[in-house]
PDB file of C-alpha atoms in Angstrom:
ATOM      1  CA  UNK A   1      98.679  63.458 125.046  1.00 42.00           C
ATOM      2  CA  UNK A   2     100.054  63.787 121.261  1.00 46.00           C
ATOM      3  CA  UNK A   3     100.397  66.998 119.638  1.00 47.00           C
ATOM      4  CA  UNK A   4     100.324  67.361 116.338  1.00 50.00           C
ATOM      5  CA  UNK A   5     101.193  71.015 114.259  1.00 47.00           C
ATOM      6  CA  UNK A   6      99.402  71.358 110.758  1.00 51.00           C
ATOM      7  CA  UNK A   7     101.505  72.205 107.919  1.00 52.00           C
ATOM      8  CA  UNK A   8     102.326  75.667 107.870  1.00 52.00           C
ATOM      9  CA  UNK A   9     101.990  76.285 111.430  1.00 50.00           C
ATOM     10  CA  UNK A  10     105.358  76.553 112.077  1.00 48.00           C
ATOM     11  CA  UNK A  11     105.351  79.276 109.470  1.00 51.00           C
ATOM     12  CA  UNK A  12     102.699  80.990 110.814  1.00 51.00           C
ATOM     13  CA  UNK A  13     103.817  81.348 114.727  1.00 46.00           C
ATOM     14  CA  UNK A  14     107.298  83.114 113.341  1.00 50.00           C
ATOM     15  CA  UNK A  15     105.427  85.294 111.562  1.00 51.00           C
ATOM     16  CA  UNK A  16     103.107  86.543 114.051  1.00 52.00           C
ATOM     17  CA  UNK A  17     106.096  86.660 116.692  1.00 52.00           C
ATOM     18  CA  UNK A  18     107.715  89.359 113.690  1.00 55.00           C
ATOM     19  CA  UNK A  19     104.806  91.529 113.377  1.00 56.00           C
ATOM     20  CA  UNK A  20     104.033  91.607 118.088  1.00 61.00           C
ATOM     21  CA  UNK A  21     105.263  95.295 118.925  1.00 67.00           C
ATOM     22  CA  UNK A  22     107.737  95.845 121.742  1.00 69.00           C
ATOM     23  CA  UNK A  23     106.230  98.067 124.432  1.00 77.00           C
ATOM     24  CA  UNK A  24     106.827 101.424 124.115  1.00 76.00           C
ATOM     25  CA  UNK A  25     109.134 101.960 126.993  1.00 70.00           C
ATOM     26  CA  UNK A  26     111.221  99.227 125.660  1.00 74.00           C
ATOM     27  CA  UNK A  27     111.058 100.823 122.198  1.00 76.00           C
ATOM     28  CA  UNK A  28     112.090 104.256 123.930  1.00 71.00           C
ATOM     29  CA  UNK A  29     114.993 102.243 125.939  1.00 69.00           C
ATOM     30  CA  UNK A  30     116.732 100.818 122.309  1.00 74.00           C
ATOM     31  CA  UNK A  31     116.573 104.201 121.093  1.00 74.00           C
ATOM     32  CA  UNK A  32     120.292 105.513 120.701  1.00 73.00           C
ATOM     33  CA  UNK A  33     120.947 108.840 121.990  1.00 67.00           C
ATOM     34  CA  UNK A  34     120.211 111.856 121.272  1.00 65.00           C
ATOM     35  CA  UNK A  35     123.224 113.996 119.854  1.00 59.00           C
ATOM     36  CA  UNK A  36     122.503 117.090 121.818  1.00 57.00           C
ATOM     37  CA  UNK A  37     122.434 115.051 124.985  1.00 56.00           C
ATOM     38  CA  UNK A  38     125.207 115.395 127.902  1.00 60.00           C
ATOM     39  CA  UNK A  39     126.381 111.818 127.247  1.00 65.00           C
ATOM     40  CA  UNK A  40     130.250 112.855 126.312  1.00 73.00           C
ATOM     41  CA  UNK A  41     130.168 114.673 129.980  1.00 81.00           C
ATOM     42  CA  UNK A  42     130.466 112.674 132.878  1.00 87.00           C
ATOM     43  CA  UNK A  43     130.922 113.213 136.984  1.00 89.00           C
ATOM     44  CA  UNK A  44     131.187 110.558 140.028  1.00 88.00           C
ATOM     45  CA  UNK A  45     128.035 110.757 140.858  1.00 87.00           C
ATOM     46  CA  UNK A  46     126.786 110.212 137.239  1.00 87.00           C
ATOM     47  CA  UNK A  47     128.981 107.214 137.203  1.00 87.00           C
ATOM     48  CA  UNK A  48     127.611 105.651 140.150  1.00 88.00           C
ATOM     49  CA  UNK A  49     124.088 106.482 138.950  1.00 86.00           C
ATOM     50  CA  UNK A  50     124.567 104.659 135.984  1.00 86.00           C
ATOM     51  CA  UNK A  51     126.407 101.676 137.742  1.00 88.00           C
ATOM     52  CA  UNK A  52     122.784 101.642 140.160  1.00 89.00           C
ATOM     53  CA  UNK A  53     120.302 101.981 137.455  1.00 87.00           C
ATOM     54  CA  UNK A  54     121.403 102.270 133.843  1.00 83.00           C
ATOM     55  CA  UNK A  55     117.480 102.771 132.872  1.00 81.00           C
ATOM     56  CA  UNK A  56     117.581 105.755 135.591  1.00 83.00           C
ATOM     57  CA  UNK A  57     120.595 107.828 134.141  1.00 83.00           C
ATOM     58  CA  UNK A  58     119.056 107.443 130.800  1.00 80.00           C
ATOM     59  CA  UNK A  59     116.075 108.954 131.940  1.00 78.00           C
ATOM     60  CA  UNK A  60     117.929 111.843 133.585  1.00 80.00           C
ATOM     61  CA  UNK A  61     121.096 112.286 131.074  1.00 77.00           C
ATOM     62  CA  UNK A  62     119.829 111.374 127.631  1.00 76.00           C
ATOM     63  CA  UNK A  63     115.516 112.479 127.957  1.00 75.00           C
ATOM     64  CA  UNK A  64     116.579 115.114 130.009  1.00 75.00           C
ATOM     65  CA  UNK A  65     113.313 114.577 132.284  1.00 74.00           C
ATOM     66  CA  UNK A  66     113.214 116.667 135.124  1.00 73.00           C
ATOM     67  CA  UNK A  67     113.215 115.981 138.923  1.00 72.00           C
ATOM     68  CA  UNK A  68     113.095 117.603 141.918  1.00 72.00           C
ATOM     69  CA  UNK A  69     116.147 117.354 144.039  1.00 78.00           C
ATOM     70  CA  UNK A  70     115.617 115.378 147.369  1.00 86.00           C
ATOM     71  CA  UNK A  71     115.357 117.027 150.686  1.00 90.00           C
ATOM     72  CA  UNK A  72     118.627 115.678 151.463  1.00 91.00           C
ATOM     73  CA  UNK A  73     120.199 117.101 148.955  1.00 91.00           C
ATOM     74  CA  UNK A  74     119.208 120.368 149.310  1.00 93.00           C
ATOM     75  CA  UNK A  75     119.882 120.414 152.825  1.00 94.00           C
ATOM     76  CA  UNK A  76     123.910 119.412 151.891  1.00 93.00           C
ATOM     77  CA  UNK A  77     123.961 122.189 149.423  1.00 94.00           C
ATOM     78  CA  UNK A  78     122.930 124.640 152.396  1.00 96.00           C
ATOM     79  CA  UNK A  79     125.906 123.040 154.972  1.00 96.00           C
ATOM     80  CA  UNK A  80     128.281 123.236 152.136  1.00 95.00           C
ATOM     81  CA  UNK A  81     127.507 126.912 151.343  1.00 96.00           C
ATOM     82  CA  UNK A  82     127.797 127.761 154.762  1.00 97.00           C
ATOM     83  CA  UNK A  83     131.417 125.835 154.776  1.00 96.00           C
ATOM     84  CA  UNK A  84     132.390 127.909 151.656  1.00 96.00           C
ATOM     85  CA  UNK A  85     131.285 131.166 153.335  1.00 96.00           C
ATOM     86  CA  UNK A  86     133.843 130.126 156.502  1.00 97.00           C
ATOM     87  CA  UNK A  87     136.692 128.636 154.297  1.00 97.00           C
ATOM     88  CA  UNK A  88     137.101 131.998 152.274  1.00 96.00           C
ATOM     89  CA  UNK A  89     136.756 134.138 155.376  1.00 96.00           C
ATOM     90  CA  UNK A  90     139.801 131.953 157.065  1.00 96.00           C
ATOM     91  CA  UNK A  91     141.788 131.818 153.774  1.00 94.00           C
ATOM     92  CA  UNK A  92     141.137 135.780 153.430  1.00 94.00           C
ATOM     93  CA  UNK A  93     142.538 136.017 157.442  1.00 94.00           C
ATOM     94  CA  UNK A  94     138.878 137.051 158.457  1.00 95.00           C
ATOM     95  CA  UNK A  95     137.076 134.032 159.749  1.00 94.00           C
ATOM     96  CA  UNK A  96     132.905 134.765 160.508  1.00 96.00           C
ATOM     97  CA  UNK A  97     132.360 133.961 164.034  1.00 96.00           C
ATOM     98  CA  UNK A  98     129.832 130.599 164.454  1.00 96.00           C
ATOM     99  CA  UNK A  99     126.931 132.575 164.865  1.00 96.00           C
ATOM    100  CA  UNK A 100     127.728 134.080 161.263  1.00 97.00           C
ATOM    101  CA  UNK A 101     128.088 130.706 159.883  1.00 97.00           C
ATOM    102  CA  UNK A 102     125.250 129.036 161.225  1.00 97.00           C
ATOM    103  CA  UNK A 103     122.768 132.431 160.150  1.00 97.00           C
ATOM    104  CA  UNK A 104     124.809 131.451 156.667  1.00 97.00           C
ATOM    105  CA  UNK A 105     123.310 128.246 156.530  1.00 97.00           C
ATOM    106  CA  UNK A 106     119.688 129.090 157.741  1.00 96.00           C
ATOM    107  CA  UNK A 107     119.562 131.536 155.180  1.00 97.00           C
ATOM    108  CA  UNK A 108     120.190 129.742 152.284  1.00 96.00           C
ATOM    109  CA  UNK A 109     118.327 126.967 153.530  1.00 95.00           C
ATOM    110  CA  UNK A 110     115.252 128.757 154.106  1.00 95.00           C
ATOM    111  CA  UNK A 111     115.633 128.699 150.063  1.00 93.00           C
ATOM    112  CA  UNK A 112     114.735 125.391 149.893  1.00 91.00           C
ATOM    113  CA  UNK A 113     111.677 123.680 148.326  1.00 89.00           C
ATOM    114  CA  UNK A 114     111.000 121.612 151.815  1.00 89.00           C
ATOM    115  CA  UNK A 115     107.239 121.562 152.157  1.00 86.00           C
ATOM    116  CA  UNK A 116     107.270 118.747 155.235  1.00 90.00           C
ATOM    117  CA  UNK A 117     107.247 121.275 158.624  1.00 93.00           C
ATOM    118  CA  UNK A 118     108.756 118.712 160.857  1.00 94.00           C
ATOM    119  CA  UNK A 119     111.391 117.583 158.112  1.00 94.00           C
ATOM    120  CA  UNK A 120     112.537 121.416 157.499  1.00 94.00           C
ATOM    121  CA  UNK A 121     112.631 121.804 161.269  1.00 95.00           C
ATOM    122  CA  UNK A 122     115.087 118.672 162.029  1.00 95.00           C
ATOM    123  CA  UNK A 123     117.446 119.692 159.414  1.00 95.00           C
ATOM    124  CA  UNK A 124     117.666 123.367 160.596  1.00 96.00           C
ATOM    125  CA  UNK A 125     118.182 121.711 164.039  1.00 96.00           C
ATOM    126  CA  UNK A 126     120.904 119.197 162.769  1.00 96.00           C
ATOM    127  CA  UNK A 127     122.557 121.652 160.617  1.00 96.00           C
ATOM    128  CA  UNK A 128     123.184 124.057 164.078  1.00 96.00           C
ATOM    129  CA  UNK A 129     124.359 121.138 165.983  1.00 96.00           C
ATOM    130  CA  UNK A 130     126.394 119.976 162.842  1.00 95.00           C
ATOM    131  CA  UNK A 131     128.327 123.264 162.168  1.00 96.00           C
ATOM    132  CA  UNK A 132     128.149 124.181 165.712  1.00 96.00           C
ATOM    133  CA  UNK A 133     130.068 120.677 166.528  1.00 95.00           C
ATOM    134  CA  UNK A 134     132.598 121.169 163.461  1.00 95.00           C
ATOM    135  CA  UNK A 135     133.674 125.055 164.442  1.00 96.00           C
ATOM    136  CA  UNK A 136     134.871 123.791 168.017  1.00 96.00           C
ATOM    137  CA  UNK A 137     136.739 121.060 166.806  1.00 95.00           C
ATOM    138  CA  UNK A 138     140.484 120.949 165.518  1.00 93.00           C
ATOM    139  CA  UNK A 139     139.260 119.992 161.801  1.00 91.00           C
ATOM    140  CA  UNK A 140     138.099 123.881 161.786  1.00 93.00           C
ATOM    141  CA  UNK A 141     141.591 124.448 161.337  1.00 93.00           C
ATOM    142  CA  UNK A 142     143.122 124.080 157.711  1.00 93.00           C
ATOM    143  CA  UNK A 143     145.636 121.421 157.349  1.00 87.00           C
ATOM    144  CA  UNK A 144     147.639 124.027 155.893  1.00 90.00           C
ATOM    145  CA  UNK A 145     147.450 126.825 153.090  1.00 93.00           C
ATOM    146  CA  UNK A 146     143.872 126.537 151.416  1.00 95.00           C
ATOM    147  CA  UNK A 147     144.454 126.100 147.923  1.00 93.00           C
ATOM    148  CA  UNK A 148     140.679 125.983 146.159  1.00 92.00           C
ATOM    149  CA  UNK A 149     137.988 126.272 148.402  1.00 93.00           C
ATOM    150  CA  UNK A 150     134.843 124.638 146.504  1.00 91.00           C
ATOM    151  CA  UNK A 151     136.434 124.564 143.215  1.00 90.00           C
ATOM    152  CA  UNK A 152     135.198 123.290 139.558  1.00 94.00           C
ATOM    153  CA  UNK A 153     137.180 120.651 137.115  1.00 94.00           C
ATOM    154  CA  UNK A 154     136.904 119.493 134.063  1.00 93.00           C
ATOM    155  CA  UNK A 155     139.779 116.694 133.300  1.00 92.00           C
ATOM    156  CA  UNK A 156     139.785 114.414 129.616  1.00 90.00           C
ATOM    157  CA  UNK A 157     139.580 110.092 130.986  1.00 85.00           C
ATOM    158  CA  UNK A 158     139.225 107.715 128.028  1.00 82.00           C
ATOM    159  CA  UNK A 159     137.502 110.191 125.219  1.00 81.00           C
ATOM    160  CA  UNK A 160     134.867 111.624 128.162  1.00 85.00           C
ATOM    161  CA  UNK A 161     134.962 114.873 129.886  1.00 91.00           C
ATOM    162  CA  UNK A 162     135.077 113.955 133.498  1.00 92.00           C
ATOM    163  CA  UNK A 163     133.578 117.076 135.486  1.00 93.00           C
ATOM    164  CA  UNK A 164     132.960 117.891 139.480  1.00 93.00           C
ATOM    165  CA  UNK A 165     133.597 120.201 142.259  1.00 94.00           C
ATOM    166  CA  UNK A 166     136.052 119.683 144.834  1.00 94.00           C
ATOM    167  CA  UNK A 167     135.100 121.000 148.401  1.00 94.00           C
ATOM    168  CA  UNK A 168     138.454 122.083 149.667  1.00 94.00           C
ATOM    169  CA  UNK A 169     142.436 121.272 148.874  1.00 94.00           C
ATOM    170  CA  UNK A 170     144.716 122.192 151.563  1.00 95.00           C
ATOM    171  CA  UNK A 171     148.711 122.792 150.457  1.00 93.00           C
ATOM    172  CA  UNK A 172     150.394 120.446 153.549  1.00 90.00           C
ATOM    173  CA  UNK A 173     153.771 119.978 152.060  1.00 86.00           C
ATOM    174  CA  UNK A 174     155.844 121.047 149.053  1.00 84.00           C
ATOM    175  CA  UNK A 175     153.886 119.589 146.734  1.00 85.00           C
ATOM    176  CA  UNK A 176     151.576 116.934 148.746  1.00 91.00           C
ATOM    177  CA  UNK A 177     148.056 118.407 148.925  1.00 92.00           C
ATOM    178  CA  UNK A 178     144.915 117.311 151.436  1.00 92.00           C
ATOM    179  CA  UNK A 179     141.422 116.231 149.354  1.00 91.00           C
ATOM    180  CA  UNK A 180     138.190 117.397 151.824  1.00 91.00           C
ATOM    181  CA  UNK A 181     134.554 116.577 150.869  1.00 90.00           C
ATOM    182  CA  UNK A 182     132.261 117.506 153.396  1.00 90.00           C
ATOM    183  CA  UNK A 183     129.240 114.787 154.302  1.00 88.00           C
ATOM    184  CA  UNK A 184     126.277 115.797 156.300  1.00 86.00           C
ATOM    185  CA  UNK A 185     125.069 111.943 156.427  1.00 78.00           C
ATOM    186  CA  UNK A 186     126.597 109.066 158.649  1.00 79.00           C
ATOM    187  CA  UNK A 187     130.485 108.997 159.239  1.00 75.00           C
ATOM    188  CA  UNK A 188     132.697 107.620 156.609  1.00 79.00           C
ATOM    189  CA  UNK A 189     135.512 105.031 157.293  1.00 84.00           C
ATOM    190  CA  UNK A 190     139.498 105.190 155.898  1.00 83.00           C
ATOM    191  CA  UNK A 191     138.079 102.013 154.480  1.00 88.00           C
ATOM    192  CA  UNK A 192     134.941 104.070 152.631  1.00 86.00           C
ATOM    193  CA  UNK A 193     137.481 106.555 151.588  1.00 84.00           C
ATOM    194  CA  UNK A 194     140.148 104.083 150.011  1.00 84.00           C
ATOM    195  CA  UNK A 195     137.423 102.782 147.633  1.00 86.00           C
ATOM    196  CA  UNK A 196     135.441 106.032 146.773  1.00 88.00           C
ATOM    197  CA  UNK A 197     135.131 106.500 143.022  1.00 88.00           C
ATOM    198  CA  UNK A 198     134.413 110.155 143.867  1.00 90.00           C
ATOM    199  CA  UNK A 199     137.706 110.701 145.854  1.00 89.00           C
ATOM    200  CA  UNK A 200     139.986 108.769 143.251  1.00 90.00           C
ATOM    201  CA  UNK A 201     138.509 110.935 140.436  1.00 91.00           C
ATOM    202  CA  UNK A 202     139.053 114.169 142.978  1.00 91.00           C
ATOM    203  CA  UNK A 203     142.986 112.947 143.162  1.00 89.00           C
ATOM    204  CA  UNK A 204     142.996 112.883 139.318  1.00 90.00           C
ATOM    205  CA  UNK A 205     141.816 116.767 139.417  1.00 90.00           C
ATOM    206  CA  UNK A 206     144.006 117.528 141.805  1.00 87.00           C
ATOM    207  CA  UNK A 207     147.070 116.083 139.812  1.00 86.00           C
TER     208      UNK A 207
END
């Protein structure tokens, strides 16, 4: 088979391919952002977001769309409350006992926008057994003087505001310091910790 293109035609297909619309969500992607975004503020977790899904932190940073936070989350937020709660009683001399802490986390976990009955009752249960297993263990005990207990930065990296919240800095030795961040999910490695972006960002606080 032989084709053969009219004069003009040539002519014609670029012009129609100028005048074909992008889809909207494409056109909505190109747009640049918005000056009263949060775009000149960044944390770790922002960073890795972006990293995952670049489409995904633009939807959540720049349009400023709303979502609900996941059942996970709010379940960590409870844990690390209750942590907070014990931390200031020890660094105050006054530690609450573990039935204090664990009524500390079911409180402000009962909070929580959980709807799923089973799900709400497996994280109550594993946040017991979680704090329960952490108070009768030797990392109860500070590694020295508690410096910040759950405290806030904001530190200047390449023109960007780099923000987060640091769950506990421990004073171990003149001026040597010990970096905690408390996980409620699966055990973390030396390995995990050596290449966390969050934990090299937390030693740039910390400095």
């Amino acid at each position: 088979l032989e084709w053969q293109l009219l004069p003009g035609t040539i002519r014609q297909i670029d012009a129609g391919a100028e005048t074909i619309a992008l889809p909207r969500v494409l056109q909505w992607v190109q747009l640049e952002p918005r000056q009263n975004g949060r775009m000149d503020q960044l944390s770790a977790s922002a960073i890795d977001g972006y990293h995952r899904c670049p489409l995904a932190f633009k939807l959540k940073r720049d349009w400023m769309i709303p979502e609900v936070a996941h059942a996970s989350m709010q379940y960590g937020q409870a844990m690390h409350l209750a942590l907070k709660a014990y931390f200031d009683g020890v660094r105050a001399g006054r530690p609450p006992s573990e039935t204090e802490v664990v009524a500390c986390f079911l409180d402000e976990f009962a909070k929580t926008s959980i709807a799923e009955t089973e799900q709400r009752q497996r994280y109550e249960q594993d946040g017991r057994d979680q704090l329960t297993n952490f108070l009768r263990s030797p990392s109860s005990e500070p590694a020295g003087e508690i410096r910040e207990n759950e405290s806030n930065f904001n530190i200047p990296i390449g023109g960007m505001t780099v923000k987060g919240r640091i769950d506990r800095i421990d004073c171990i030795a003149g001026s040597q310091v010990r970096i905690f961040d408390y996980k409620t999910g699966r055990a973390k490695s030396q390995d995990d910790a050596d290449k966390s972006l969050q934990l090299s960002i937390y030693a740039l606080a910390a400095r």
